XYZ file of C-alpha atoms in Angstrom:
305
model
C 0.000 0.000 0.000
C 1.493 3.672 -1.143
C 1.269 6.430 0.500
C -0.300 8.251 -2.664
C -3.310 5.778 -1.962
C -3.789 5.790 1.287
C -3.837 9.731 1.101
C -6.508 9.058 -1.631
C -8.796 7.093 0.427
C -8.430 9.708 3.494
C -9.755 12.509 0.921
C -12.753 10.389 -0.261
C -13.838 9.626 3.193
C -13.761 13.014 4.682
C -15.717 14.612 1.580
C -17.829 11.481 1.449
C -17.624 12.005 -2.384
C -15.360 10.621 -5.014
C -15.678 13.948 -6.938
C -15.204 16.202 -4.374
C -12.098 14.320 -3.239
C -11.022 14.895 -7.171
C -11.541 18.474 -6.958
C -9.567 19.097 -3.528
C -6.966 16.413 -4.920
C -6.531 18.227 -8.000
C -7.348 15.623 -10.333
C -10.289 14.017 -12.108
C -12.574 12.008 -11.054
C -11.769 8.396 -13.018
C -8.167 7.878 -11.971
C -9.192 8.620 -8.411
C -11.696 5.960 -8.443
C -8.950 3.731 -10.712
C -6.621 3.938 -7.432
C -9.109 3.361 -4.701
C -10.078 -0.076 -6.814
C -6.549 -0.762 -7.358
C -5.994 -0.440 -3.037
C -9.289 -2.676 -2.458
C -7.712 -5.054 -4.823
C -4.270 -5.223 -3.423
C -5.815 -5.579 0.224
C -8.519 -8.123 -0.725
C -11.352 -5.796 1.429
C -13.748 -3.564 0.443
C -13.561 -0.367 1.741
C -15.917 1.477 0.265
C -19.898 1.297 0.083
C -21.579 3.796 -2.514
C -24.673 4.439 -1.485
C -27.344 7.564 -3.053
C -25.532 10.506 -1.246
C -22.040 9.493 -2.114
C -19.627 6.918 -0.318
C -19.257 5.493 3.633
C -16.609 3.726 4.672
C -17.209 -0.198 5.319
C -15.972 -1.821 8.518
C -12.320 -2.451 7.286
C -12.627 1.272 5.818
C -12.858 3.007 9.104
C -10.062 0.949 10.491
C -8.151 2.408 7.479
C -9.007 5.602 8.179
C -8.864 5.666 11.415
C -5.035 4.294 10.925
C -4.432 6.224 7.662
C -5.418 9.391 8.422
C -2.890 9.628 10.925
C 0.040 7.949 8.923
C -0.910 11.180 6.270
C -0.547 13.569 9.104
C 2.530 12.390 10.300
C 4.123 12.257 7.456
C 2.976 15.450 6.256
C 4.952 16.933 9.510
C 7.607 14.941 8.835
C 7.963 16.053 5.584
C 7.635 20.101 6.622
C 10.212 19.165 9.360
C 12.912 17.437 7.172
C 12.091 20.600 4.639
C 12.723 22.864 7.292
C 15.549 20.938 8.482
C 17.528 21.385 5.064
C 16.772 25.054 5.196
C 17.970 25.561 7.993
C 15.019 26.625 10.224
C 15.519 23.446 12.450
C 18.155 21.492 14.258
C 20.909 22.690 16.717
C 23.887 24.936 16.784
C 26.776 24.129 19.262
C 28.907 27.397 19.295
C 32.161 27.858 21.131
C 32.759 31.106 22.397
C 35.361 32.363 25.393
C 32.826 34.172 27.273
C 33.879 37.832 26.906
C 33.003 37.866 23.666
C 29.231 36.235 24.490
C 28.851 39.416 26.465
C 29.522 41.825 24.075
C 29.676 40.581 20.235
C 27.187 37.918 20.157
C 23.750 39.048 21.089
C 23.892 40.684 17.611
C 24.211 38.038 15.597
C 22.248 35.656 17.653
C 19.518 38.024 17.517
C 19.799 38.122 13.895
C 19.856 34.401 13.765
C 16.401 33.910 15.750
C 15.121 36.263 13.594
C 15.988 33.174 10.473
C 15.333 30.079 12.557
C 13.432 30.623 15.875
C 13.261 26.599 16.241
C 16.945 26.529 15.908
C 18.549 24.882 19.622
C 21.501 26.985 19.952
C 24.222 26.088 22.547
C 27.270 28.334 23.878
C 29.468 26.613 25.549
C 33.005 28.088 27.095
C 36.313 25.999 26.181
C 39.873 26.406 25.840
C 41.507 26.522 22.569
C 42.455 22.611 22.344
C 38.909 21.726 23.680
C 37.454 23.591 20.801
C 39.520 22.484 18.287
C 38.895 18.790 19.668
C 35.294 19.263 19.059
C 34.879 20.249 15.776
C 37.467 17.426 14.711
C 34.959 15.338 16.388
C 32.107 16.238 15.516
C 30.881 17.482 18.825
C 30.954 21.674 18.161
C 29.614 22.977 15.024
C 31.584 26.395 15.071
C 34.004 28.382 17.215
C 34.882 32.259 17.719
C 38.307 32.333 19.134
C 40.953 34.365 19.404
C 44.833 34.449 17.807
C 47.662 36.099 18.411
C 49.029 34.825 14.940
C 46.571 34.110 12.493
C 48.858 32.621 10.025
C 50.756 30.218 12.751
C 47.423 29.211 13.870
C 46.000 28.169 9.964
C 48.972 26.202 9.623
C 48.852 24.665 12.166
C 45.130 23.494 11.922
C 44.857 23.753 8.126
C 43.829 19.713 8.051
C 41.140 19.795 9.815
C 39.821 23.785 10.368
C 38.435 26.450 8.295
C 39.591 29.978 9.787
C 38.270 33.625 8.532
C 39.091 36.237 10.565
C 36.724 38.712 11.335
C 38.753 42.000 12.893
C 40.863 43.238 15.371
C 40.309 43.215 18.916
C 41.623 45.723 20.961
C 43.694 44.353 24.144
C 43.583 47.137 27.527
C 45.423 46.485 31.054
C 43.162 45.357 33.060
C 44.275 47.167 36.979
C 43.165 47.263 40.921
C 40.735 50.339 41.623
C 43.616 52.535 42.819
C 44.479 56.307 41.520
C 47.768 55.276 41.305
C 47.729 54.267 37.668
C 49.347 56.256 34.589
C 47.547 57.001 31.782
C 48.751 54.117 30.128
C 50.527 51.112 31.169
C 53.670 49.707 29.134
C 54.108 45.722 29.359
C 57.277 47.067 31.343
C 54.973 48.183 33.746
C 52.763 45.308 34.131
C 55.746 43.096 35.003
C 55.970 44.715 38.057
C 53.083 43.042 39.608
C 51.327 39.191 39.391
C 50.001 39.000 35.956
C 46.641 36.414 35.507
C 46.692 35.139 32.045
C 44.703 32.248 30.124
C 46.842 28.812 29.419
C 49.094 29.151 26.322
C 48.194 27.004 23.776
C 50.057 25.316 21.219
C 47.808 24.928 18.599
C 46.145 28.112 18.900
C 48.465 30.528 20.178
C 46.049 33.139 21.448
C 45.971 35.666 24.837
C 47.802 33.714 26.742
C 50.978 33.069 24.315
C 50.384 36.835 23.939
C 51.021 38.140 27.610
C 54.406 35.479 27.915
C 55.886 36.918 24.459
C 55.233 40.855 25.177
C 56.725 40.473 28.449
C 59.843 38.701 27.596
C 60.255 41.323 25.110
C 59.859 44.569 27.188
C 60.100 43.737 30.626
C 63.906 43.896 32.269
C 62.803 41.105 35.255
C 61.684 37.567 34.931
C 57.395 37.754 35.455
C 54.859 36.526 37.639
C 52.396 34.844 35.480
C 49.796 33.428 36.870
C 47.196 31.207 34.662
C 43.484 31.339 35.183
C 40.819 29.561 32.642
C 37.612 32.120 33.763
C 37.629 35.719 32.563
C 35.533 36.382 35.757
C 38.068 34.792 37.734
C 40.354 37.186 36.264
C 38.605 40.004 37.382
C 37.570 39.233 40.931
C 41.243 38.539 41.636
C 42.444 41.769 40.058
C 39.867 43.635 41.829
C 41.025 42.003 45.235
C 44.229 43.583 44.340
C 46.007 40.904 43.570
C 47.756 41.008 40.295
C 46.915 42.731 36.971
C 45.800 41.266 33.786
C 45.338 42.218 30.314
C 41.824 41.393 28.156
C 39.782 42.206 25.134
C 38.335 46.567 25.748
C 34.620 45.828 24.845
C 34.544 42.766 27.216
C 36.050 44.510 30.015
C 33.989 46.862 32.664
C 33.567 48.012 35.975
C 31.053 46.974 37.679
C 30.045 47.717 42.130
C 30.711 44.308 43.057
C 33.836 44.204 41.286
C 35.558 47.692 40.421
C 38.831 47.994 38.437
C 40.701 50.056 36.298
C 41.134 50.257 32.538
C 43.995 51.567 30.875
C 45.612 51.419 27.092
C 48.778 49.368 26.408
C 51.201 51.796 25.523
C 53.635 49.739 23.170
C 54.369 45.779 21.788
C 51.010 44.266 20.296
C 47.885 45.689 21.834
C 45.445 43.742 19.477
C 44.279 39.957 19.222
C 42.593 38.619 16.076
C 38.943 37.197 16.133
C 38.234 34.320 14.228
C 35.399 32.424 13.235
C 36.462 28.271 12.516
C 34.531 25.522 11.682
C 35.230 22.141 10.411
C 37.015 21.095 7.007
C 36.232 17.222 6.839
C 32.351 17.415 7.423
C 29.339 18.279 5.579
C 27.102 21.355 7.704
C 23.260 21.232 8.060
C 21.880 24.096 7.032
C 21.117 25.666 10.323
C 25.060 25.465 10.801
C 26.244 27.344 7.575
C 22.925 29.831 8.087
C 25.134 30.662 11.390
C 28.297 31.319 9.850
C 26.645 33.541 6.862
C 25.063 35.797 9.423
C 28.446 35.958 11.860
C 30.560 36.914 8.594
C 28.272 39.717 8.231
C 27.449 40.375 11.573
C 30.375 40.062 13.835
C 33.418 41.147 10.941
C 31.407 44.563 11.417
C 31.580 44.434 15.467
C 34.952 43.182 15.262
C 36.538 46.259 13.525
């Protein structure tokens, strides 16, 4: 039994009428009444009883209807969902993203992407560089915004099995205790003067924390005090305490009443990190997946800048 039939014997029951079935069917009348003789045939029933006002199901008729009709219905919403599944409009979207940049860059282009695909199940989730990477080799993360220090070091060293585009510039600050104490700005010179918190370095994706250890070998006369931390928050309740400095992205980096600091420009050595938007090489995207990275090319390059 085919589908096609079984949706053909739905429509005759609920209009009661071969040609009225026809006419919401889209077809004429004959070849309608060709298939539902062609089902009672193949199922060795009747299923149909004409009578003067049209047609009633028989016993094994209702049982087919009662069965059919919801067979057509499901896969009627199985069909919309695979449809809207291939454009995008359903599914999931696991995003990496180092949690600064959730604060400040994303609601943008996550608004713009409910906007496309409200059914969409996006997840954020927070990792370090080789987690992230580890994911989208494994299938487990669908894209990643992360941050380099060396864009070209970092493509070749994950050209097998990443795409990268970067998407701008972001600005790096010194991130201080609340004191008055502070110059306008702060050299890397300066910040070796005091415990600096830092993220892990990486090796595969040299990024913040490769950043902080190379600018203050360069420009700082003593050997420093680096101190690694994971959390961005972290970061800033221990700076706060007065406890060390740090340095972090400008837009992701305020001062709030429970946890006050000060902000100041870099003054020399590399004062910028780059943002970049990676995804997998070695697997095909559904739709809601490249519908996410169309919208953060447009979106976030612009932010970026």
């Amino acid at each position: 039994m085919e589908l096609r039939q079984m949706r053909y014997f739905v429509e005759v029951v609920r209009h009661g009428s071969l040609s009225a079935a026809a006419k919401t069917l889209h077809m004429s009348q004959p070849p309608l009444s060709t298939t539902i003789a062609s089902l009672e045939k193949q199922l060795g029933v009747r299923l149909l009883e004409r009578t003067g006002r049209g047609v009633v199901p028989t016993e094994a008729g209702r049982l087919l209807m009662e069965r059919g009709e919801q067979i057509v219905r499901e896969c009627d919403q199985l069909a919309e969902e695979l449809q809207r599944h291939g454009a995008g409009l359903l599914g999931s979207l696991r995003l990496v993203a180092y949690m600064p940049y959730v604060q400040t860059l994303l609601p943008r282009v996550l608004a713009a992407y409910r906007q496309q695909a409200p059914s969409v199940d996006v997840q954020i989730f927070d990792m370090r560089p080789e987690e992230a990477l580890a994911g989208l080799e494994h299938g487990n993360v669908d894209v990643a915004l992360m941050t380099t220090s060396d864009h070209e070091l970092s493509a070749k060293l994950n050209r097998a099995a990443v795409n990268m585009q970067p998407l701008g510039e972001v600005e790096l600050v010194a991130v201080l205790p609340p004191r008055n104490i502070w110059p306008k700005v702060m050299a890397w010179s300066d910040l070796a003067a005091y415990p600096i918190f830092a993220p892990p370095v990486s090796s595969r994706f040299p990024g913040l924390g490769n950043l902080v250890l190379s600018e203050l070998a360069q420009h700082a006369g003593v050997r420093p005090d680096v101190r690694t931390v994971n959390q961005h928050q972290a970061v800033l309740a221990q700076v706060s305490a007065g406890l060390g400095v740090a340095v972090s992205a400008q837009a992701s980096t305020t001062s709030g009443p429970g946890c006050p600091i000060s902000i100041r420009p870099l003054a020399n050595g590399r004062r910028t990190l780059t943002m970049e938007l990676v995804w997998p090489k070695e697997r095909t995207l559904p739709e809601s997946v490249t519908r996410f990275l169309s919208l953060a090319q447009a979106e976030l390059f612009a932010g970026a800048r």
